[in-house]
């Protein structure tokens, strides 16, 4: 039996009825027993400012403190105008500072993008890969996950269809192996 890994799940949408949040919640239900997935909220974080980066508001301190001990990070995000939603980029920036004290550095990570549209948030996922590299996250190369037509893949009760559940189950198994290979502890 392998070590249990704590995965911080960051949802890129602040929307109450977010499809991406529903996907993240469904993943919690199908994750292998050695992956403990916890959604970390980012919606209430302030806009990042270098004015307070060394002496930040309490919710920023709390956010950094929740990411720091995580063994890995999983992003589940929509695409806004072919890129990452500002709220997600803001959260990444917040936890990347002060310079040299970023809490993302060296952690294994993975990206899922999802959209009701046909391209499944491909543009957001690839911009996010670029940002993740800048903050030192080691992002799982394969399988890539772009969930197009996601509104049809998940029902009102938050259950994924069988095909998606199978595919995302394989993704989570690959992610668990990736975490074991790249874990810091
Ligand atoms: C500002 C904005 C920009 C958007 N741009 C895109 C886009 O570039 N590509 C896309 O597939 N969907 C785009 N959408 C539609 C979102 O994919 C859709 O609203 C989705 O449900 C948002 O994710 P959520 O349900 O997790 O909140 C955009 C939505 C908003 C609000």
Tab-separated table of C-alpha atoms and ligand atoms in Angstrom:
chain	number	residue	atom	x	y	z
A	1	UNK	CA	0.000	0.000	0.000
A	2	UNK	CA	1.516	3.344	-1.023
A	3	UNK	CA	1.648	6.483	1.130
A	4	UNK	CA	-1.472	8.644	1.291
A	5	UNK	CA	-0.906	11.906	-0.599
A	6	UNK	CA	-2.711	15.136	0.221
A	7	UNK	CA	-3.739	16.964	-2.931
A	8	UNK	CA	-4.818	20.611	-2.816
A	9	UNK	CA	-7.510	21.058	-5.467
A	10	UNK	CA	-7.850	24.588	-6.855
A	11	UNK	CA	-11.006	25.323	-8.832
A	12	UNK	CA	-10.573	28.190	-11.295
A	13	UNK	CA	-14.176	29.377	-11.106
A	14	UNK	CA	-15.719	31.334	-8.225
A	15	UNK	CA	-19.247	30.579	-9.518
A	16	UNK	CA	-21.622	28.829	-7.084
A	17	UNK	CA	-22.947	26.457	-9.747
A	18	UNK	CA	-19.530	26.011	-11.361
A	19	UNK	CA	-19.257	22.949	-13.591
A	20	UNK	CA	-15.548	22.798	-12.802
A	21	UNK	CA	-16.334	22.666	-9.091
A	22	UNK	CA	-18.777	19.831	-9.781
A	23	UNK	CA	-16.037	17.966	-11.659
A	24	UNK	CA	-13.635	18.559	-8.742
A	25	UNK	CA	-16.214	17.237	-6.299
A	26	UNK	CA	-16.839	14.188	-8.482
A	27	UNK	CA	-13.077	13.520	-8.551
A	28	UNK	CA	-13.042	13.376	-4.747
A	29	UNK	CA	-15.539	10.525	-5.000
A	30	UNK	CA	-13.557	8.477	-7.536
A	31	UNK	CA	-9.977	9.151	-6.359
A	32	UNK	CA	-7.839	6.140	-5.443
A	33	UNK	CA	-7.585	5.553	-1.694
A	34	UNK	CA	-4.016	6.886	-1.577
A	35	UNK	CA	-5.081	10.335	-2.890
A	36	UNK	CA	-6.866	12.639	-0.445
A	37	UNK	CA	-8.316	15.512	-2.474
A	38	UNK	CA	-9.327	18.740	-0.699
A	39	UNK	CA	-10.757	21.785	-2.464
A	40	UNK	CA	-9.051	24.987	-1.313
A	41	UNK	CA	-11.202	28.076	-1.934
A	42	UNK	CA	-9.716	31.032	-3.791
A	43	UNK	CA	-12.793	33.177	-4.450
A	44	UNK	CA	-12.340	35.476	-1.444
A	45	UNK	CA	-8.643	36.190	-1.903
A	46	UNK	CA	-7.801	39.878	-2.422
A	47	UNK	CA	-6.217	41.135	-5.600
A	48	UNK	CA	-2.501	40.608	-5.204
A	49	UNK	CA	-0.424	43.697	-4.460
A	50	UNK	CA	3.284	43.928	-3.808
A	51	UNK	CA	2.398	46.626	-1.266
A	52	UNK	CA	1.360	43.935	1.218
A	53	UNK	CA	3.183	40.840	0.025
A	54	UNK	CA	5.520	40.732	3.059
A	55	UNK	CA	2.711	41.575	5.503
A	56	UNK	CA	-0.402	40.136	3.928
A	57	UNK	CA	-4.060	39.949	5.037
A	58	UNK	CA	-5.005	36.915	7.164
A	59	UNK	CA	-6.820	35.061	4.370
A	60	UNK	CA	-3.640	35.234	2.269
A	61	UNK	CA	-1.607	33.825	5.164
A	62	UNK	CA	-4.194	31.050	5.558
A	63	UNK	CA	-4.194	30.262	1.843
A	64	UNK	CA	-0.401	29.961	1.687
A	65	UNK	CA	-0.484	27.825	4.844
A	66	UNK	CA	-2.986	25.435	3.267
A	67	UNK	CA	-0.988	24.993	0.051
A	68	UNK	CA	2.416	24.639	1.716
A	69	UNK	CA	1.949	21.196	3.354
A	70	UNK	CA	0.099	19.676	0.373
A	71	UNK	CA	1.948	16.890	-1.426
A	72	UNK	CA	0.528	17.959	-4.777
A	73	UNK	CA	-1.782	20.415	-6.507
A	74	UNK	CA	-4.603	19.726	-8.947
A	75	UNK	CA	-6.108	22.592	-10.949
A	76	UNK	CA	-9.620	22.198	-12.344
A	77	UNK	CA	-10.367	25.260	-14.388
A	78	UNK	CA	-12.595	26.860	-16.972
A	79	UNK	CA	-11.243	28.929	-19.844
A	80	UNK	CA	-11.955	32.654	-19.910
A	81	UNK	CA	-11.224	34.279	-23.253
A	82	UNK	CA	-8.770	31.547	-24.224
A	83	UNK	CA	-6.814	31.842	-20.987
A	84	UNK	CA	-6.889	31.217	-17.262
A	85	UNK	CA	-9.582	33.048	-15.221
A	86	UNK	CA	-8.090	36.060	-13.418
A	87	UNK	CA	-9.153	34.671	-10.038
A	88	UNK	CA	-6.940	31.617	-10.585
A	89	UNK	CA	-3.930	33.559	-11.845
A	90	UNK	CA	-4.325	35.851	-8.821
A	91	UNK	CA	-4.280	32.879	-6.424
A	92	UNK	CA	-1.158	31.467	-8.080
A	93	UNK	CA	0.572	34.853	-7.884
A	94	UNK	CA	-0.388	35.255	-4.206
A	95	UNK	CA	1.151	31.936	-3.193
A	96	UNK	CA	4.253	32.476	-5.354
A	97	UNK	CA	5.471	35.373	-3.194
A	98	UNK	CA	7.473	36.784	-1.414
A	99	UNK	CA	10.232	36.024	-3.914
A	100	UNK	CA	12.032	32.824	-2.935
A	101	UNK	CA	9.259	31.766	-0.550
A	102	UNK	CA	6.704	30.539	-3.066
A	103	UNK	CA	4.746	27.551	-1.822
A	104	UNK	CA	4.262	25.926	-5.247
A	105	UNK	CA	7.963	25.303	-5.833
A	106	UNK	CA	8.851	21.684	-6.571
A	107	UNK	CA	5.382	20.254	-6.011
A	108	UNK	CA	3.924	17.760	-8.469
A	109	UNK	CA	0.750	19.029	-10.105
A	110	UNK	CA	-1.853	18.329	-12.754
A	111	UNK	CA	-4.330	20.315	-14.818
A	112	UNK	CA	-7.883	19.579	-15.877
A	113	UNK	CA	-9.741	22.136	-17.959
A	114	UNK	CA	-13.449	21.922	-18.655
A	115	UNK	CA	-15.907	23.878	-20.740
A	116	UNK	CA	-19.416	23.476	-22.132
A	117	UNK	CA	-17.765	24.368	-25.446
A	118	UNK	CA	-16.082	21.848	-27.748
A	119	UNK	CA	-12.424	22.730	-27.063
A	120	UNK	CA	-12.630	21.891	-23.363
A	121	UNK	CA	-10.600	24.861	-22.157
A	122	UNK	CA	-7.471	23.836	-24.110
A	123	UNK	CA	-6.211	27.456	-24.227
A	124	UNK	CA	-6.569	27.907	-20.461
A	125	UNK	CA	-4.815	24.609	-19.749
A	126	UNK	CA	-1.825	25.547	-21.882
A	127	UNK	CA	-1.512	29.060	-20.469
A	128	UNK	CA	-1.710	27.435	-17.050
A	129	UNK	CA	1.151	25.056	-17.940
A	130	UNK	CA	3.275	28.120	-18.737
A	131	UNK	CA	2.433	29.799	-15.402
A	132	UNK	CA	2.943	26.540	-13.486
A	133	UNK	CA	6.442	26.209	-14.944
A	134	UNK	CA	7.251	29.745	-13.788
A	135	UNK	CA	6.323	28.945	-10.167
A	136	UNK	CA	8.166	25.613	-10.176
A	137	UNK	CA	5.284	23.140	-10.301
A	138	UNK	CA	6.071	19.826	-11.992
A	139	UNK	CA	2.950	19.279	-14.096
A	140	UNK	CA	1.904	15.784	-15.187
A	141	UNK	CA	2.602	15.637	-18.945
A	142	UNK	CA	0.118	12.865	-19.840
A	143	UNK	CA	-2.763	12.187	-19.974
A	144	UNK	CA	-3.909	15.679	-20.938
A	145	UNK	CA	-7.483	16.366	-19.841
A	146	UNK	CA	-9.699	18.823	-21.719
A	147	UNK	CA	-13.346	18.146	-20.913
A	148	UNK	CA	-15.408	19.532	-23.798
A	149	UNK	CA	-19.211	19.608	-23.499
A	150	UNK	CA	-18.767	19.181	-19.741
A	151	UNK	CA	-22.363	20.206	-19.055
A	152	UNK	CA	-23.407	16.956	-20.767
A	153	UNK	CA	-20.877	14.816	-18.861
A	154	UNK	CA	-22.172	15.502	-15.366
A	155	UNK	CA	-25.752	15.265	-14.102
A	156	UNK	CA	-27.646	17.504	-11.655
A	157	UNK	CA	-26.597	15.287	-8.762
A	158	UNK	CA	-22.945	15.835	-9.707
A	159	UNK	CA	-22.397	12.333	-11.117
A	160	UNK	CA	-20.120	11.917	-14.108
A	161	UNK	CA	-21.179	9.692	-16.981
A	162	UNK	CA	-19.568	6.265	-17.110
A	163	UNK	CA	-17.056	7.068	-19.886
A	164	UNK	CA	-15.819	10.239	-18.181
A	165	UNK	CA	-15.602	8.495	-14.834
A	166	UNK	CA	-13.459	5.749	-16.372
A	167	UNK	CA	-11.183	8.243	-18.164
A	168	UNK	CA	-10.791	10.448	-15.081
A	169	UNK	CA	-10.137	7.352	-12.962
A	170	UNK	CA	-7.190	6.527	-15.268
A	171	UNK	CA	-6.010	10.137	-15.070
A	172	UNK	CA	-6.078	10.030	-11.240
A	173	UNK	CA	-4.127	6.744	-11.212
A	174	UNK	CA	-1.465	8.311	-13.474
A	175	UNK	CA	-1.416	11.402	-11.247
A	176	UNK	CA	-0.923	9.244	-8.132
A	177	UNK	CA	2.119	7.608	-9.787
A	178	UNK	CA	3.432	11.026	-10.842
A	179	UNK	CA	3.120	12.275	-7.250
A	180	UNK	CA	5.006	9.233	-5.943
A	181	UNK	CA	7.790	9.850	-8.486
A	182	UNK	CA	8.060	13.605	-7.801
A	183	UNK	CA	7.089	13.894	-4.130
A	184	UNK	CA	9.227	16.126	-1.928
A	185	UNK	CA	8.768	13.882	1.141
B	1	LIG	C1	-15.480	35.928	-19.050
B	1	LIG	C2	-15.779	34.595	-19.699
B	1	LIG	C3	-15.023	34.177	-20.762
B	1	LIG	C4	-15.240	32.904	-21.332
B	1	LIG	N1	-14.416	32.474	-22.320
B	1	LIG	C5	-14.495	31.179	-22.730
B	1	LIG	C6	-13.496	30.629	-23.612
B	1	LIG	O1	-12.541	31.279	-24.004
B	1	LIG	N2	-13.626	29.324	-23.964
B	1	LIG	C7	-14.659	28.543	-23.521
B	1	LIG	O2	-14.700	27.365	-23.869
B	1	LIG	N3	-15.616	29.037	-22.695
B	1	LIG	C8	-15.546	30.332	-22.288
B	1	LIG	N4	-16.488	30.840	-21.407
B	1	LIG	C9	-17.628	30.004	-21.029
B	1	LIG	C10	-17.252	29.123	-19.839
B	1	LIG	O3	-16.585	27.963	-20.314
B	1	LIG	C11	-18.513	28.700	-19.088
B	1	LIG	O4	-19.170	29.855	-18.589
B	1	LIG	C12	-18.195	27.740	-17.971
B	1	LIG	O5	-19.379	27.143	-17.494
B	1	LIG	C13	-17.443	28.418	-16.835
B	1	LIG	O6	-16.963	27.461	-15.927
B	1	LIG	P1	-17.744	27.149	-14.569
B	1	LIG	O7	-19.056	26.484	-14.933
B	1	LIG	O8	-16.844	26.200	-13.838
B	1	LIG	O9	-17.968	28.437	-13.844
B	1	LIG	C14	-16.293	32.097	-20.832
B	1	LIG	C15	-17.070	32.548	-19.759
B	1	LIG	C16	-16.824	33.780	-19.188
B	1	LIG	C17	-17.663	34.224	-18.002
